[in-house]
Every structure is written in structure tokens, then in C-alpha cells.
Short mmCIF file of C-alpha atoms and ligand atoms in Angstrom, two decimals:
data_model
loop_
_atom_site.label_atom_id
_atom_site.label_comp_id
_atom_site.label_asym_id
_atom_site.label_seq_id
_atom_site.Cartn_x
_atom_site.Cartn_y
_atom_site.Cartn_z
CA UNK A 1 15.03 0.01 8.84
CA UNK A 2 13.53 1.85 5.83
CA UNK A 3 11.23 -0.57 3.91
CA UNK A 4 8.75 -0.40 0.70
CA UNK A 5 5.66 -2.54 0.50
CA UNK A 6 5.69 -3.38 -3.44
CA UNK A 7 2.68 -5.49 -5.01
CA UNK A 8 -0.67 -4.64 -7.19
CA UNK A 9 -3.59 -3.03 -4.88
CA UNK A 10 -4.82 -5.77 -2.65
CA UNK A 11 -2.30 -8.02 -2.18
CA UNK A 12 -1.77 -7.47 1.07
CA UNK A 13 0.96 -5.01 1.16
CA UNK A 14 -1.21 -2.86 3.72
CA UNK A 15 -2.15 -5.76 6.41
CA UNK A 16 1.83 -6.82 6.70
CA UNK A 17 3.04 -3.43 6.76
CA UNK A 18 0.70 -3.06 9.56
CA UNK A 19 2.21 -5.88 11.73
CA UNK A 20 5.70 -5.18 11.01
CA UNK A 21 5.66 -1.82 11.91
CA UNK A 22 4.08 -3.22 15.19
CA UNK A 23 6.88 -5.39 15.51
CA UNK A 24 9.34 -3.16 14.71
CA UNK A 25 8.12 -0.07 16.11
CA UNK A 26 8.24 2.32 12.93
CA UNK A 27 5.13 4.05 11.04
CA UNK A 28 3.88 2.84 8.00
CA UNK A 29 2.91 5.32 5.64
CA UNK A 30 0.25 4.85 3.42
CA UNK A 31 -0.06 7.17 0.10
CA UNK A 32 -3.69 6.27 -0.16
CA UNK A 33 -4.98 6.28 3.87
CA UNK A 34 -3.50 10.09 3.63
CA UNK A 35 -5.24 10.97 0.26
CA UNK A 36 -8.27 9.13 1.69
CA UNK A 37 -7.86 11.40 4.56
CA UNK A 38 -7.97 14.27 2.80
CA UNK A 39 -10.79 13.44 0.89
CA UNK A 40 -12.83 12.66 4.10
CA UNK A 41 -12.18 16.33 5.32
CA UNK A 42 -11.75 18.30 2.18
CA UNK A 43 -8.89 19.76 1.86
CA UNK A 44 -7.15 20.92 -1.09
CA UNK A 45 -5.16 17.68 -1.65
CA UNK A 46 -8.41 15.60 -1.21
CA UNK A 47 -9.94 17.92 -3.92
CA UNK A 48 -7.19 17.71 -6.66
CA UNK A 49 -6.97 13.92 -6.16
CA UNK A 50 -10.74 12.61 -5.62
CA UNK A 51 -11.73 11.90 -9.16
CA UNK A 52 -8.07 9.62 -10.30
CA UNK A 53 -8.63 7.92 -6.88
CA UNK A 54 -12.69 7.36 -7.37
CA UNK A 55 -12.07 6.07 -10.60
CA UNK A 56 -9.02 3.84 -9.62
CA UNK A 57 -6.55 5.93 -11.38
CA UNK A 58 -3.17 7.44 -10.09
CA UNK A 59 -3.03 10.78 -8.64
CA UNK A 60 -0.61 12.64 -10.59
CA UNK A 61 3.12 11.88 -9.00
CA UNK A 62 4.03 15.38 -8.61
CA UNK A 63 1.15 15.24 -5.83
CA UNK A 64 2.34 12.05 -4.15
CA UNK A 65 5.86 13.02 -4.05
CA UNK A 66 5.27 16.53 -2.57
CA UNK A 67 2.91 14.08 0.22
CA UNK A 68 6.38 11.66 0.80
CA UNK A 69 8.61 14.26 1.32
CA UNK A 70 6.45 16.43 3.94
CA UNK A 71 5.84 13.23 5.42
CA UNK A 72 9.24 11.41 5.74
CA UNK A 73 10.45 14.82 7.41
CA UNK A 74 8.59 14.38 10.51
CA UNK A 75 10.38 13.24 13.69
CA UNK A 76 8.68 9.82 13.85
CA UNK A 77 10.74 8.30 11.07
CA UNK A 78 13.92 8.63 12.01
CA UNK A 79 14.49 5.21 12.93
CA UNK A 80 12.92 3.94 9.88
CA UNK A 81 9.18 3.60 8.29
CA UNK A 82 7.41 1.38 5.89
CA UNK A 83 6.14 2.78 2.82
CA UNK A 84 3.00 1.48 1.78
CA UNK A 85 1.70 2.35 -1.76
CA UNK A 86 4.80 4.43 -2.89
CA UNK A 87 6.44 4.95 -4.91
CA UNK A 88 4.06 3.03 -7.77
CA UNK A 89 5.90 4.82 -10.38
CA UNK A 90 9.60 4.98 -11.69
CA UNK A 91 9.30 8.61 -11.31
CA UNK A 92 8.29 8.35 -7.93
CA UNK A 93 11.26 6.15 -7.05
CA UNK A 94 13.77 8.26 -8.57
CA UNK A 95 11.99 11.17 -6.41
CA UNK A 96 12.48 9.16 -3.26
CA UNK A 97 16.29 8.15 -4.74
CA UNK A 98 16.79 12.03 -5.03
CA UNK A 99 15.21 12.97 -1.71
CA UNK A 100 18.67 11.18 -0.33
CA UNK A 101 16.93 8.27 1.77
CA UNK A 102 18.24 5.21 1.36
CA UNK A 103 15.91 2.25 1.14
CA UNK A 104 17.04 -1.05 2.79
CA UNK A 105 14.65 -3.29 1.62
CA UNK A 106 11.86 -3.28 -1.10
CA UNK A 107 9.11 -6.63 -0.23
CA UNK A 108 7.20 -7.47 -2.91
CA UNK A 109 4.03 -9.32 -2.60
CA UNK A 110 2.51 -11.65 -5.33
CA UNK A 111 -0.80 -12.82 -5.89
CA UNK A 112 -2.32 -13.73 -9.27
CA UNK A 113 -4.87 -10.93 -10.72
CA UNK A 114 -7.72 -13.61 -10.36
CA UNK A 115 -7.08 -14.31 -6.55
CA UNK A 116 -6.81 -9.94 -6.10
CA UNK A 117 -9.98 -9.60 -7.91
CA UNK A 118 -11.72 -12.23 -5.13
CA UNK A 119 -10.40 -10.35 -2.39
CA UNK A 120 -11.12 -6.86 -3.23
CA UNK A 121 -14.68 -7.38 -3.81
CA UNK A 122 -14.58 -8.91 0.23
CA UNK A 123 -12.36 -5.91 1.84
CA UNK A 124 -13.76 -3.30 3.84
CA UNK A 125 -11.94 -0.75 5.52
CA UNK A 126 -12.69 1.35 9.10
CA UNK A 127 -14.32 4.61 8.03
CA UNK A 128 -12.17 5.97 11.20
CA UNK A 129 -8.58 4.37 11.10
CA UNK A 130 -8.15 2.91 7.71
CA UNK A 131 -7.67 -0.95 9.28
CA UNK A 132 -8.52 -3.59 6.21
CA UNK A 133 -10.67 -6.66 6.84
CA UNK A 134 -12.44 -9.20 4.98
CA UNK A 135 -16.18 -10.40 4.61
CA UNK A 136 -14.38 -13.99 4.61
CA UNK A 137 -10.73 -14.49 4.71
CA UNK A 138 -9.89 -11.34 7.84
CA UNK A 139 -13.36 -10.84 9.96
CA UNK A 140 -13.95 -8.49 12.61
CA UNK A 141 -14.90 -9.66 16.20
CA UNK A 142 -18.52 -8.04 15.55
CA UNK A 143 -19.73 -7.87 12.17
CA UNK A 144 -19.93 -4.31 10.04
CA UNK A 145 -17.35 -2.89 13.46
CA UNK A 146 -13.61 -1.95 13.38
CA UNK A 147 -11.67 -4.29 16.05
CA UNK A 148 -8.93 -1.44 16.55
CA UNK A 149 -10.96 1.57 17.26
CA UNK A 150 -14.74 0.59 16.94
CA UNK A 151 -15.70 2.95 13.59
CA UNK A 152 -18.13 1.13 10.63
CA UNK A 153 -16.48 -0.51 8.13
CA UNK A 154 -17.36 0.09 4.78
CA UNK A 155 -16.64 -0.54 1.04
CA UNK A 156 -13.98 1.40 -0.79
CA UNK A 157 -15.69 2.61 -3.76
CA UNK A 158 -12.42 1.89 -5.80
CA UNK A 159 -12.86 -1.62 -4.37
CA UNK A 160 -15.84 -2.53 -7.43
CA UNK A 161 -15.26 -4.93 -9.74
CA UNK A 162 -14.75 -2.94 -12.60
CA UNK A 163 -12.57 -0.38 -10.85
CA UNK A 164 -10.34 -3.51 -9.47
CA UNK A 165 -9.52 -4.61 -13.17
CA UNK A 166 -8.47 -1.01 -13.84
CA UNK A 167 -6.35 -0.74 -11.24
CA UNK A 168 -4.84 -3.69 -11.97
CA UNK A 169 -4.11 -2.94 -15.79
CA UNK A 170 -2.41 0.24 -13.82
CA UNK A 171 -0.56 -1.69 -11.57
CA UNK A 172 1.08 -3.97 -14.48
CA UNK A 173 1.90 -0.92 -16.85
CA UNK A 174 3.19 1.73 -14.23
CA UNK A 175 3.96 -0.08 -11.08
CA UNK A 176 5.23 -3.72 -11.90
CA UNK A 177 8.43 -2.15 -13.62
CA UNK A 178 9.81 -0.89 -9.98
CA UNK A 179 10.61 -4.52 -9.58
CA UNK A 180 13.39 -4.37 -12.12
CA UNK A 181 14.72 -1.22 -10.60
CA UNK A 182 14.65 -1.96 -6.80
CA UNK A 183 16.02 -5.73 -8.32
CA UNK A 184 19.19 -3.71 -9.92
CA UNK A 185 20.00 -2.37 -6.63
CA UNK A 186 19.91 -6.05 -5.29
CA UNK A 187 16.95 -4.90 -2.94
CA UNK A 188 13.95 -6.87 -4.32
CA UNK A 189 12.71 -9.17 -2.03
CA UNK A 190 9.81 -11.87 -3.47
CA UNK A 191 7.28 -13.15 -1.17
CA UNK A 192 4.01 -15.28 -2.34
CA UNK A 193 1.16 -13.85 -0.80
CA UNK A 194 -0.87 -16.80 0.84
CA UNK A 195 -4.00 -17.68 1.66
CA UNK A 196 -3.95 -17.22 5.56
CA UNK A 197 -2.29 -14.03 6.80
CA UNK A 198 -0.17 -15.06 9.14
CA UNK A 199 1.67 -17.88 6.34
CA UNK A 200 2.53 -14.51 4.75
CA UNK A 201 3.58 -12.59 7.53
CA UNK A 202 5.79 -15.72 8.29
CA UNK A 203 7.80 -15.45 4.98
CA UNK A 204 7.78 -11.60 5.21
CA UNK A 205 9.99 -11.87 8.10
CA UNK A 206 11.77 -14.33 6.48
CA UNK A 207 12.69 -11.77 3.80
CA UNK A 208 13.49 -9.22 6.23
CA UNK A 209 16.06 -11.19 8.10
CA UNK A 210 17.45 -12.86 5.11
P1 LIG B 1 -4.13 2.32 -2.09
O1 LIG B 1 -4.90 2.46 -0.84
O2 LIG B 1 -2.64 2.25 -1.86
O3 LIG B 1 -4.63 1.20 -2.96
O4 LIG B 1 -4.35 3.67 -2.93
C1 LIG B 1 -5.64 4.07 -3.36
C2 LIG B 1 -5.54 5.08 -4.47
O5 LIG B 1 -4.81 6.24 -4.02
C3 LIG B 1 -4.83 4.65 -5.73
O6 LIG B 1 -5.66 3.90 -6.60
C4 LIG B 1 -4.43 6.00 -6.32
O7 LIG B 1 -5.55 6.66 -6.88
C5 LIG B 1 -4.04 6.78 -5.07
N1 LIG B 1 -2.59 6.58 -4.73
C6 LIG B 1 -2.10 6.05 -3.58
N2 LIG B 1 -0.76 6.01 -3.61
C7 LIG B 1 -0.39 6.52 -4.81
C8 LIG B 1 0.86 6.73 -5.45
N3 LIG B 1 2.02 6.41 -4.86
N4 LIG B 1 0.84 7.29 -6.70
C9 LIG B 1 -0.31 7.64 -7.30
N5 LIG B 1 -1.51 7.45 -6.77
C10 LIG B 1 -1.57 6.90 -5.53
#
């Protein structure tokens, strides 16, 4: 199955993708854990992209859509993946339209701006593997430690308040109009993000066997 997490940055997108593709056995591929990636190591990609993603802008699409494609070639998503985090454009869907892969299912994820703005400020994310928690709604076993693979979590710096509402002005202008498209194509799936995780991860697999 070929899926696309849809919602504004901290909705939640990222922790469901990351159970489903446990349950279903396919990688989830996250636009910004690769860019973060190759910021951490300093490569030419993490170059071009550091100061749109430091200052909660998007990386030009030209650069994300050159990521997708090298990425969806690789052998491990031939049965299927989850896209987290692309496409956030129209651009970048019609990229993904004209790559030739066809999408089965698009999940959107809604939470009001006010309730993203309380959780962002509470995530922190492994400095090794990416994993998302939260100071109060998603702790770790052991305070300040990743329960997957042990690294320090820290604070995105894209995660402060000020970057949040920017990203979320972003989100409404660029990224909110993919609804309308993926909804054309009768592939728009709604779910209300809840409170607790697993009430969301309940009606996400509602929408994927509906
Ligand atoms: P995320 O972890 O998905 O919230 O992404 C963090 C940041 O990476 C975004 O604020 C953008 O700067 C960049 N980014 C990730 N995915 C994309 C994308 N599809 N298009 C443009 N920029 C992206």
C-alpha cells in the first residue's frame, strides 16, 4: 500500500506513520528526518537546505523532489511506503503524479493551530533515530533518553514558538490546498487527531480499511 501522511507540522503525522509502517511492514519516509540527516553530517543537501529548515521555511521543491525520487527507487519500497512530510506542495504532488506512482491513500490529520502550538513546544526528538516524544502527552521510559535506541533527546530548533506559528502560516498557504487535490481523486481520508495516541491510531486504521 502506498500512503501519504497529510496534516500541518505536529499533528502527528510522524508518530502514526511510525506504527503503521510497523504494522504493515513498509518504510516511512520522512522529507525532514533525511534533510535533518544531512544537516547532522554535512553534506551538500544539508548545506543548501539548513537556513529554510532553521527558520521553519520550505526547502525549495526542486530539492525535495530530486530526495523522493532517489528515495522511492530503492528496493525497500516495492511493496509500498508511507510518505511522511511530502509532498507539502501542489508542485510536489504533481512531481510524485508524474514520477508514475500511484498513491492509494492520502490520511489527513487535524488538529486546531492552538492545540499544535501546545504540542510543539513539548516534542523532542532522538538526536540518533529521529523517534518523537513528548515532555507530557508521549514520555520516554527514562527522562532526556530515546526508548528505541538510547540517543538524547533534544529540542528541534524549528520547534520554538515563534518558528511554530510560521510554519503553520506555511502549512495553511502551501500545504492545506493538497487536500482539495488528493479529495478530487476521491483519496482524502479525514481523521481528528486526539488527545491520546493510540485514539488516533485507532481511527487511522479505520481510514485505512474503510
Ligand atoms: P518535518 O520534520 O516534516 O516537520 O520537516 C521539517 C522541515 O524540513 C520543514 O519545516 C521544511 O523546512 C523541511 N521539509 C521537509 N519536508 C519538506 C517538503 N516536502 N517540502 C519542503 N520542505 C520540507
Amino acid at each position: 500500500m502506498n500512503l501519504i501522511f497529510l496534516g500541518a507540522p505536529g499533528a502527528g503525522k510522524g508518530t502514526q506513520a511510525e506504527i503503521v509502517c510497523d504494522k504493515l511492514n513498509i518504510p516511512t519516509i520522512s522529507t525532514g528526518n533525511i534533510i535533518r540527516e544531512a544537516l547532522k553530517n554535512g553534506t551538500e543537501l544539508g548545506l543548501k537546505a539548513k537556513s529554510f529548515i532553521e527558520s521553519g521555511k520550505l526547502v525549495p521543491d526542486e530539492v525535495v523532489i530530486d530526495i523522493i525520487k532517489e528515495r522511492l527507487a530503492q528496493d525497500d519500497c516495492k511493496e509500498g511506503f508511507i510518505l511522511d512530510g511530502f509532498p507539502r506542495t501542489v508542485v510536489q504532488a504533481e512531481a510524485l503524479d508524474r514520477m508514475g506512482i500511484n498513491i492509494d491513500k492520502v490520511i489527513d490529520i487535524e488538529v486546531s493551530d492552538a492545540d499544535i502550538e501546545k504540542r510543539l513546544t513539548g516534542r523532542r526528538v532522538c538526536s540518533v533515530c529521529g523517534s518523537s516524544y513528548h515532555l507530557e502527552y508521549k514520555k520516554p521510559a527514562v527522562d532526556g533518553i530515546c526508548n528505541k535506541c538510547g540517543g538524547a533527546l533534544v529540542q528541534r530548533k524549528d520547534d520554538a514558538p515563534e518558528t511554530v506559528r510560521e510554519r503553520l502560516a506555511i502549512y495553511h498557504e502551501q500545504t492545506e490546498p493538497l487536500k482539495a487535490y488528493y479529495e478530487e481523486k476521491g483519496k482524502l481520508f479525514i481523521v481528528e487527531g486526539q488527545e491520546e495516541v493510540a485514539d488516533t491510531t485507532a481511527l487511522t486504521f479505520k481510514a485505512l480499511e474503510a
